XYZ file of C-alpha atoms in Angstrom:
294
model
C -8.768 0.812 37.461
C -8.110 -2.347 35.752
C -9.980 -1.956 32.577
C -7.526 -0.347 30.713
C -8.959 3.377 30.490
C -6.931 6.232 31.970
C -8.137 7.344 34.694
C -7.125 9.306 37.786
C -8.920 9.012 41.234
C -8.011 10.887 44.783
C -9.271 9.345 47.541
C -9.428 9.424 51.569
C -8.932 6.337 53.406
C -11.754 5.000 55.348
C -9.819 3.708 57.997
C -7.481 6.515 58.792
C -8.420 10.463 57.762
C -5.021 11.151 57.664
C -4.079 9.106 54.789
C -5.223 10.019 51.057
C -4.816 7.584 48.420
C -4.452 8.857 44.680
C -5.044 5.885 42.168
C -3.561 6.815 38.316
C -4.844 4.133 35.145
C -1.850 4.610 32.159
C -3.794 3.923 28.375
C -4.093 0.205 27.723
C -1.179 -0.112 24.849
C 1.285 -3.244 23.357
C 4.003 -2.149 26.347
C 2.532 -0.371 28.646
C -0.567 -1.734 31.232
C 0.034 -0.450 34.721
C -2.006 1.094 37.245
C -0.621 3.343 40.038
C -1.488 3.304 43.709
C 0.133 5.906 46.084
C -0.814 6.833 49.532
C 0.457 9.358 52.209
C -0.433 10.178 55.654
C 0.940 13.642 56.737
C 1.176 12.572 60.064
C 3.633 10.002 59.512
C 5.421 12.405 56.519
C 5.176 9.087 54.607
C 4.353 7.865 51.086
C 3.964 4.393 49.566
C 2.889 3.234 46.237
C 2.836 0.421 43.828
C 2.799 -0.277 40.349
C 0.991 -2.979 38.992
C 1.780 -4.287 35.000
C 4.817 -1.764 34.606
C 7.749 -3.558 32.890
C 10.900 -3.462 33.936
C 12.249 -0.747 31.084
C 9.943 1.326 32.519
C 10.664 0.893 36.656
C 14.293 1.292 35.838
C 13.177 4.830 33.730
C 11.266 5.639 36.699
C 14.215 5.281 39.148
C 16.514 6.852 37.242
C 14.350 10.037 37.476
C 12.860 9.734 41.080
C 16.938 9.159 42.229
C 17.331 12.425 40.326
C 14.603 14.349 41.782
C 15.187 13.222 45.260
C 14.544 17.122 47.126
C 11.073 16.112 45.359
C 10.162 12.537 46.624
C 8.194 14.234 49.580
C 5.707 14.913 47.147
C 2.933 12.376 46.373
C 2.512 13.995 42.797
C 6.066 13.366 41.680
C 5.677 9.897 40.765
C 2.724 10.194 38.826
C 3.790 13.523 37.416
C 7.104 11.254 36.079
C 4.779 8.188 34.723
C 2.765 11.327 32.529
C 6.380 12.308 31.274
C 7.294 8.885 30.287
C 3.832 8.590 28.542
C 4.496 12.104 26.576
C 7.772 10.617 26.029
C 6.771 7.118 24.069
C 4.066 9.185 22.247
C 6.721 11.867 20.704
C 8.819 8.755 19.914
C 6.257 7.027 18.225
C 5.257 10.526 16.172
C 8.384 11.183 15.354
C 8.792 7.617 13.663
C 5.368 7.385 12.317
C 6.133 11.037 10.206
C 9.684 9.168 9.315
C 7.289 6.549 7.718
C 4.977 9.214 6.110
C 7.675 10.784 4.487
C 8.887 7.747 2.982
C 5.600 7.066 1.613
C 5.542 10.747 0.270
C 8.563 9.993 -1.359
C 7.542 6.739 -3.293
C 4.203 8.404 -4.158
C 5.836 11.492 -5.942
C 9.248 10.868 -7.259
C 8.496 6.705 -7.774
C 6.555 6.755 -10.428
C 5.522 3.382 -9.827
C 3.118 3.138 -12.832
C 5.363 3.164 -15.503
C 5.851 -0.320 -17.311
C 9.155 -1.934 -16.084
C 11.941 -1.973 -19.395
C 12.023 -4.875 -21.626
C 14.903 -7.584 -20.712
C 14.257 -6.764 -16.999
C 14.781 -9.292 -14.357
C 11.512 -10.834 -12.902
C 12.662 -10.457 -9.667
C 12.278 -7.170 -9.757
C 9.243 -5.418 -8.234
C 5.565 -5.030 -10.061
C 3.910 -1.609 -9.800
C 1.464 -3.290 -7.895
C 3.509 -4.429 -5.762
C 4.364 -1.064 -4.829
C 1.176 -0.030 -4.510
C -0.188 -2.684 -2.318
C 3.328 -1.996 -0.084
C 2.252 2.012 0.253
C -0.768 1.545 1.502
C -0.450 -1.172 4.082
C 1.819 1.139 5.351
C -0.772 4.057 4.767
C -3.304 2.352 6.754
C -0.960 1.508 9.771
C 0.552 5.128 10.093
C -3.296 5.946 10.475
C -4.521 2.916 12.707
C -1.869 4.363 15.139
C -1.659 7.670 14.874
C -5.571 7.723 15.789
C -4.253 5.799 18.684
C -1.393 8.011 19.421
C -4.358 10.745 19.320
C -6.747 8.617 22.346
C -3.154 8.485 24.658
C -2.109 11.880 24.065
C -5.610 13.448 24.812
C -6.137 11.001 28.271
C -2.221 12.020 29.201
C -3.685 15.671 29.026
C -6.991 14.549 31.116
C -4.619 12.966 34.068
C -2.461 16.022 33.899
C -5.614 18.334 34.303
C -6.945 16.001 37.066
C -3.214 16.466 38.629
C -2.804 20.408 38.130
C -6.355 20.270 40.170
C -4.904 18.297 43.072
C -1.971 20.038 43.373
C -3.041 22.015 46.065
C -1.357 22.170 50.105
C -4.694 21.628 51.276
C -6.728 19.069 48.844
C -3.405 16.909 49.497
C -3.835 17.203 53.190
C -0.225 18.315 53.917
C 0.938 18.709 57.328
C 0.460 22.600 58.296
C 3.145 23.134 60.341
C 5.253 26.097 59.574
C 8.504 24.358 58.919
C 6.918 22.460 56.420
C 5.155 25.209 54.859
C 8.029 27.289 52.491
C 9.082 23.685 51.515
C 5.874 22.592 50.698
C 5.016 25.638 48.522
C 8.153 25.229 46.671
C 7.265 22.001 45.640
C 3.850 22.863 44.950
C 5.368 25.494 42.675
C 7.553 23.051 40.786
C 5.344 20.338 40.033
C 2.767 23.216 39.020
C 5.345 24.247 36.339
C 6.146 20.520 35.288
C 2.773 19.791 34.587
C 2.280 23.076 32.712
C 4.791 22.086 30.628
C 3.789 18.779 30.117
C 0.225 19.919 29.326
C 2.388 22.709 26.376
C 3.589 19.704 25.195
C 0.244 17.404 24.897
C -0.749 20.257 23.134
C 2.227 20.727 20.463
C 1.936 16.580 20.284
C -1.663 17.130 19.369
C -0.652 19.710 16.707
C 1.781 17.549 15.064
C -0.288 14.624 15.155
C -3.044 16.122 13.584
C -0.473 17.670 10.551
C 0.704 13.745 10.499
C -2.897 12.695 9.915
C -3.656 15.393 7.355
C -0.422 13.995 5.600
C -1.519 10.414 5.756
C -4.686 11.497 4.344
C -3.558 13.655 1.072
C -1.466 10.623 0.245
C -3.935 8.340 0.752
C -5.865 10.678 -1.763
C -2.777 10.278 -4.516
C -2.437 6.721 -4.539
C -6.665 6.788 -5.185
C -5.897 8.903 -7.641
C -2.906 7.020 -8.660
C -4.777 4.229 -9.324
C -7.500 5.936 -10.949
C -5.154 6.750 -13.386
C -3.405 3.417 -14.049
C -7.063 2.133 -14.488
C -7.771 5.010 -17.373
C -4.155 3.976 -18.784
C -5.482 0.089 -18.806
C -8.702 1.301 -20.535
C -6.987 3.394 -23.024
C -4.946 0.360 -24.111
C -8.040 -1.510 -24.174
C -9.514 0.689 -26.335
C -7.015 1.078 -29.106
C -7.299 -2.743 -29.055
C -10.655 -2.820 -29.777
C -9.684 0.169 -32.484
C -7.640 -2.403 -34.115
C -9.384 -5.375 -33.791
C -12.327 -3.102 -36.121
C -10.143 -1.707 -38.212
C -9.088 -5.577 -39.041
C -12.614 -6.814 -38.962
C -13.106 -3.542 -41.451
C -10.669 -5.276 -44.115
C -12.019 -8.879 -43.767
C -15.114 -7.547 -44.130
C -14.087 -5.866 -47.420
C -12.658 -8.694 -49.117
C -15.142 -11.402 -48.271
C -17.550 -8.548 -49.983
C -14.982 -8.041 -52.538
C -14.912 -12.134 -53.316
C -19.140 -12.340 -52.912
C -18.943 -9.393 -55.970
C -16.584 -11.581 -57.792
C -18.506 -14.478 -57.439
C -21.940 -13.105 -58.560
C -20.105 -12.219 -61.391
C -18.581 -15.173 -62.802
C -20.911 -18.301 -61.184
C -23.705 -17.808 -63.935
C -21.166 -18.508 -66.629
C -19.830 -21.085 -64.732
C -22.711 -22.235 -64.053
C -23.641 -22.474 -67.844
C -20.154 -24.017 -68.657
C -20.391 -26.834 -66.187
C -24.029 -27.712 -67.088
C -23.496 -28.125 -70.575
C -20.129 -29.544 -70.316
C -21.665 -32.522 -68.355
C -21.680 -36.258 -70.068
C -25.585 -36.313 -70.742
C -24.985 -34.065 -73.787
C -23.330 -35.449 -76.571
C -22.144 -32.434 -79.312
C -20.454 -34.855 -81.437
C -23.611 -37.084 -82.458
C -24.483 -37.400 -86.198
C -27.567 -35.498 -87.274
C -30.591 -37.039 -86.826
C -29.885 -38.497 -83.682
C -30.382 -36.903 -79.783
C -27.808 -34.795 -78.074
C -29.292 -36.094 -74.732
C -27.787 -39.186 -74.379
């Protein structure tokens, strides 16, 4: 019962047949890691228990509803039946603050438009699409981390509370049969019958909303893929009408080093010509008779 995996477990004392023990494990989370022990003997018409790893939010919660509920406290179901309610209770809370954070997400994703380029002049402080994006889905993958663990708690609250709609029975709790206990007894039978029915309504209406939650998480998980998927085409588009450019430039180079290689066939065999006869080893000015080649 120590492990940390809900569990609930009725038992009959060895030493004494009178006395049944019931033993409830809460979901090992951040705040909560109790285990309950109750035990009654109807007999003596009395019921102890302990809670091990509750803290003391929690005992005082408890109190506050067992000082409310005291026609009840006869009843060896009442405490756990409150510990399930405080569990349903810190699950809807949690639900209800993990959709909160979904929605914010939802709202950045759609209406943020956190892939246009920031306007020229503005302060570096400011924050850089990626930025953004890395921000949206840290919180993206922590809404889902716990809402799958929100899911585990909520479906072994609904286990114990099947386990405890079983045992709620006169009999299977081995209450005392004599008649002036038995209208009061069936009463109370009644009523924690209908809390846990109600509490088992709501496990399933948690379940619901948790799932809706996760399909949420999931779709926007899908547009910031896509998101990005789209700032990477955006990238490669630039990229490409660089490279476009960068041609169309190498295009023109290419042209006039052509246009210059034209030129120059042209003109070097004349120059050529020019410079080889214009060199000292010819002499045009000697007298007839004598060499050119000096």
């Amino acid at each position: 019962m120590f492990t940390g995996t809900a569990a609930v477990s009725l038992e009959r004392a060895l030493s004494h047949e009178e006395t049944q023990c019931l033993l409830l494990r809460a979901p090992l989370s951040d705040r909560e890691n109790w285990t309950l022990a109750v035990s009654w003997n109807r007999q003596l018409h009395g019921i102890a228990g302990i809670i091990y790893g509750a803290e003391e939010k929690d005992l005082d919660e408890l109190a506050s509803s067992l000082t409310y509920l005291q026609e009840q406290l006869f009843h060896p179901l009442l405490v756990p039946v409150c510990l399930c309610e405080m569990l349903a209770d810190n699950d809807t809370h949690a639900i209800r603050t993990h959709a909160a954070a979904l929605y914010q997400v939802e709202i950045k994703t759609i209406l943020h438009g956190f892939y246009t380029p920031a306007p020229e002049g503005s302060s570096n402080l400011a924050r850089t699409p990626e930025q953004d994006l890395e921000e949206i889905t840290r919180s993206l993958n922590f809404i889902m981390s716990r809402l799958a663990f929100h899911e585990m708690r909520i479906s072994a609250n609904a286990t114990m509370i099947d386990s405890l709609r079983q045992m709620n029975s006169p009999s299977l709790l081995n209450f005392p049969k004599d008649e002036a206990w038995a209208s009061r007894i069936k009463s109370s039978c009644q009523w924690i019958g209908d809390r846990l029915a109600s509490l088992k309504s709501e496990s399933r209406a948690l379940l619901l909303d948790l799932a809706c939650n996760q399909k949420i998480a999931q779709s926007q998980l899908e547009i910031l893929h896509n998101l990005a998927a789209q700032r990477d085409n955006k990238d490669n588009l630039k990229l490409a009408k660089i490279s476009t450019e960068i041609a169309s430039v190498t295009k023109d180079d290419s042209f006039a080093m052509r246009t210059i290689a034209v030129m120059s066939v042209i003109f070097l065999p004349g120059t050529f010509v020019s410079s080889f006869f214009s060199m000292s080893m010819f002499d045009w000015q000697a007298p007839e008779g004598i060499s050119v080649l000096s």
